[in-house]
Coordinates of C-alpha atoms in Angstrom, one line a residue:
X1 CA 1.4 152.9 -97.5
X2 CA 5.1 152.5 -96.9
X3 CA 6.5 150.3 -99.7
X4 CA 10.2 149.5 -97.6
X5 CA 10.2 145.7 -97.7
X6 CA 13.2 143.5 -96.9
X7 CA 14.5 142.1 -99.9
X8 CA 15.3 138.4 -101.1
X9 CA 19.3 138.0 -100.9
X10 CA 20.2 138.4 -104.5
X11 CA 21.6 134.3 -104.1
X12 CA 21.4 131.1 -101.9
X13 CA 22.4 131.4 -98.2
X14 CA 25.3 129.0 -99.2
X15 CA 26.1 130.5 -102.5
X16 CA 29.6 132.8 -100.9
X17 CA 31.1 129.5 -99.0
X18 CA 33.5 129.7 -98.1
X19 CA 34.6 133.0 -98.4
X20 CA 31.1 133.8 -96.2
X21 CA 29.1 131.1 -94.4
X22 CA 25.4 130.4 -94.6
X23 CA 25.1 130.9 -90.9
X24 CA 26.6 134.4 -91.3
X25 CA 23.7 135.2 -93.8
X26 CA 20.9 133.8 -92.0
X27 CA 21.9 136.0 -89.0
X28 CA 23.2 139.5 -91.1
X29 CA 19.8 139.0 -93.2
X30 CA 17.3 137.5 -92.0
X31 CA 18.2 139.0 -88.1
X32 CA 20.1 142.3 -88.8
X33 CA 18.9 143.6 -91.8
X34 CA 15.4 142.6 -91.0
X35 CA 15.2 144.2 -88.0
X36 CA 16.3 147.5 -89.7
X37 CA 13.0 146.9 -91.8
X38 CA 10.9 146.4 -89.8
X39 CA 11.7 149.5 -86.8
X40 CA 12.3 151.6 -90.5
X41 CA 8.4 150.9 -91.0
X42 CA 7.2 150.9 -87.4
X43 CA 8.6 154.8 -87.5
X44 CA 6.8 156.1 -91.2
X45 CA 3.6 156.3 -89.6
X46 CA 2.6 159.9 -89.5
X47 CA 6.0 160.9 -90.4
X48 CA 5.0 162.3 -93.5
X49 CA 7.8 159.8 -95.6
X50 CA 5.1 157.2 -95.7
X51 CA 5.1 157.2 -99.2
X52 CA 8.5 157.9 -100.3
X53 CA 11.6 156.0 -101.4
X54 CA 14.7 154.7 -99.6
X55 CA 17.1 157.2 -100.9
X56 CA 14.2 160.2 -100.3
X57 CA 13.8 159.1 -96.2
X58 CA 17.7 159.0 -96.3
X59 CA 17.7 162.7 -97.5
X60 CA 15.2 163.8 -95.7
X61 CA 16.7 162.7 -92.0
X62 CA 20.1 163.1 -92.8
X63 CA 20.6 167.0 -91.9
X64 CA 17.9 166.7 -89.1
X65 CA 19.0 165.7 -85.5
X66 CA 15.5 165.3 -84.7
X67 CA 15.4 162.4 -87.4
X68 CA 18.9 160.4 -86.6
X69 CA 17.1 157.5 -85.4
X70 CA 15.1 157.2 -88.7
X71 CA 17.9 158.1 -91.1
X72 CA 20.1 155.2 -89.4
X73 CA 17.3 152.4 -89.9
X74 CA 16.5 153.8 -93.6
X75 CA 20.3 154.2 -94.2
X76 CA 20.9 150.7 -92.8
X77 CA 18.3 149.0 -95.1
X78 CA 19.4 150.9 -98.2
X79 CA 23.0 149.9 -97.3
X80 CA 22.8 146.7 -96.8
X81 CA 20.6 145.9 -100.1
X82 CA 23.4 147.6 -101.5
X83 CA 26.7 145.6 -99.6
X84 CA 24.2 142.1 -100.9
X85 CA 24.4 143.1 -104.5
X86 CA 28.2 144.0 -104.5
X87 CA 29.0 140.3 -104.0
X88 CA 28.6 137.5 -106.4
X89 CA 29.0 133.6 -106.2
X90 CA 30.1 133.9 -109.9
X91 CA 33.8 134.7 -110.6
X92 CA 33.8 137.5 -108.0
X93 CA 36.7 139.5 -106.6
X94 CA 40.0 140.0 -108.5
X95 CA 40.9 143.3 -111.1
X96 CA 37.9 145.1 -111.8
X97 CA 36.4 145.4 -115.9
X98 CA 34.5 147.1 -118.3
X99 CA 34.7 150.8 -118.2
X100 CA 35.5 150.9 -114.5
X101 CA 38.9 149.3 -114.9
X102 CA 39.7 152.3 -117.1
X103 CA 38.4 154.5 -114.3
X104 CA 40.0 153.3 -111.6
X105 CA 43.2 153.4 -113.5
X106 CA 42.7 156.7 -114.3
X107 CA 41.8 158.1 -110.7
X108 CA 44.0 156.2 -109.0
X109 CA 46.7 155.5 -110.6
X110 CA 46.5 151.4 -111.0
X111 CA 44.2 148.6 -109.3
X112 CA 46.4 147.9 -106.9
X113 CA 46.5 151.3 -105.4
X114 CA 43.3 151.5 -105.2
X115 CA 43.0 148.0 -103.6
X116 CA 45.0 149.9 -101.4
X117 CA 43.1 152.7 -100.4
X118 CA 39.7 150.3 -100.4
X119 CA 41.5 148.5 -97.8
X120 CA 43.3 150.6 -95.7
X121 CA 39.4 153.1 -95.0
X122 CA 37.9 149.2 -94.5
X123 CA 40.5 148.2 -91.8
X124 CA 41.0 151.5 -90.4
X125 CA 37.2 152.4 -89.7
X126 CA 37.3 152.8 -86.3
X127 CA 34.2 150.5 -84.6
X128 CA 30.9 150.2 -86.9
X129 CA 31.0 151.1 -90.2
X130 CA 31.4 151.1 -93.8
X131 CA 34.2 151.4 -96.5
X132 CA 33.0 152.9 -100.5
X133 CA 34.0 153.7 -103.8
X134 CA 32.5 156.5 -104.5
X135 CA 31.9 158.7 -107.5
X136 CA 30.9 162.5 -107.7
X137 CA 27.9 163.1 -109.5
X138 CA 29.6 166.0 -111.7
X139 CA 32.6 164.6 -113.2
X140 CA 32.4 161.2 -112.2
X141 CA 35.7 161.1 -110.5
X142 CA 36.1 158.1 -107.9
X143 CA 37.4 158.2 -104.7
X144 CA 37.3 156.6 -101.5
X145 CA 35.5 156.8 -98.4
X146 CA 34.6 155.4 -95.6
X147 CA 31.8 156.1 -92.8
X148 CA 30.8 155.4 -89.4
X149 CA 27.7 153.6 -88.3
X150 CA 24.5 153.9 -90.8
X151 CA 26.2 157.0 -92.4
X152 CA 26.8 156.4 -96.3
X153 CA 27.5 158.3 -99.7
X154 CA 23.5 159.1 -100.2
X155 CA 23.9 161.6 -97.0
X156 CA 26.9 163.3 -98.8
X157 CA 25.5 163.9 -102.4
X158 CA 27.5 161.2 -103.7
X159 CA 27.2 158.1 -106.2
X160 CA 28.0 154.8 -104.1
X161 CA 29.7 152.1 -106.5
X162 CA 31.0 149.9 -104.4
X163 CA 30.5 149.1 -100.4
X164 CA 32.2 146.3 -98.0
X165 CA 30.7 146.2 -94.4
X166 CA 33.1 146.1 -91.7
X167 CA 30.5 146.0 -88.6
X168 CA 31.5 143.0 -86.8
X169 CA 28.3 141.2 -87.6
X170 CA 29.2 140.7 -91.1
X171 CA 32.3 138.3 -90.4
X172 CA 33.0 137.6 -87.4
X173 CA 31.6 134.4 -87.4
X174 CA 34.0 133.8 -90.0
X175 CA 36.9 135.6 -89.6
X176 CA 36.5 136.5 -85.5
X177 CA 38.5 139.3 -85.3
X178 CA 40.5 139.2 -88.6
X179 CA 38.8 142.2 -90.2
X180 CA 41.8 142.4 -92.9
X181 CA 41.3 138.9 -93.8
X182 CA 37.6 139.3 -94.0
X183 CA 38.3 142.2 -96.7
X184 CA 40.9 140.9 -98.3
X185 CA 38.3 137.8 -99.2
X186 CA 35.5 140.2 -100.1
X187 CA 38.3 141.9 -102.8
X188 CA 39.7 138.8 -104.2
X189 CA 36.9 136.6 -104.3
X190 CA 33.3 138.2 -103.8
X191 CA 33.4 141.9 -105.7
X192 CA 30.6 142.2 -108.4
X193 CA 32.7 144.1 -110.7
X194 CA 29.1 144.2 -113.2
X195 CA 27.0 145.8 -110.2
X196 CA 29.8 148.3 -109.8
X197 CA 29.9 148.9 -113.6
X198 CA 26.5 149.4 -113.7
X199 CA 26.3 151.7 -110.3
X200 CA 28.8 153.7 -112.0
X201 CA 27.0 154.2 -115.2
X202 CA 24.0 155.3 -112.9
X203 CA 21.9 152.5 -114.1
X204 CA 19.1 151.3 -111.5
X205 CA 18.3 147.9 -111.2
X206 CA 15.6 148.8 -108.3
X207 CA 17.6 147.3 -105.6
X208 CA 17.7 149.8 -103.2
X209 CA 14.3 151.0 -102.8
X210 CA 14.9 153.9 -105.8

């Protein structure tokens, strides 16, 4: 039996005002995200990934043309648990901490450049899509990256720290067509520096189906 579920937002529909509105989360959660759920689990049977994990469907379809249509619905559920958990009500946004500050500093050069990289791959994501902080399994060194569509690090043999969603769903309620504003909110006010830490430390607080 499948075990994908959608998961409870990780606070109060009204918890991000007004950075994001409740009306943006009832309708990217409980409309978008759901419906990734539920066509993900209305495809398992007699797939033979009826018992596996998120990140195991996303590995298994993401080579195979045959499968694109599963790996975007699995991809797009694992993402978007994901994008939830990078945001926080409490003290969000602004220069990263812990170990990760050092990190960054070290890979990039300073926060601000890579503020600058993170923003440049969100706003310049042509269409649907994505922008990461990635790290490489070996080594740990961080980058950034962004992808179209469903695609995400998982695909790629990468360890995803940090995500921002730039399909239009996630702010244009908000924001209308101001994608820049939208992500220059989500790094100044919403980033969950002590998710990222602990994505970056490889810890797994169950989250994303793992």
């Amino acid at each position: 039996m499948s075990n994908i579920k959608l998961p409870d937002l990780p606070y109060a529909k009204d918890a991000l005002e007004p950075h994001i509105s409740a009306e943006t989360l009832e309708y990217h959660h409980d409309k978008h995200h759901a419906a990734y759920v539920n066509k993900l689990k209305d495809m398992l049977p007699g797939s033979g990934l009826e018992d596996k994990t998120l990140p195991e469907i996303i590995e298994a379809t993401a080579k195979d043309d045959s499968k694109q249509t599963m790996f975007n619905q699995a991809a797009q559920v694992w993402n978007h648990t994901f994008y939830w958990n990078c945001m926080t009500p409490d003290n969000g946004g602004g220069e990263p901490t812990g170990d990760l500050k050092a990190k960054i500093e070290e890979d990039f050069g300073s926060y601000d450049k890579f503020r600058e990289e993170f923003k440049n791959a969100a706003t310049s994501q042509f269409g649907s899509g994505w922008a990461w902080l990635v790290a490489d399994k070996v080594g740990g060194k961080l980058s950034i990256a962004k992808t179209g569509n469903a695609d995400n690090p998982l695909a790629h043999g990468q360890v995803a720290v940090l995500t921002c969603d730039v399909w239009e769903h996630a702010y244009y309620i908000d924001y209308r067509n101001r994608r820049p504003d939208y992500v220059d909110t989500f790094l100044d006010k919403l980033v969950n520096w002590d998710y990222a830490n602990a994505k970056y430390k490889g810890q797994d607080a169950g989250v994303e189906g793992k």
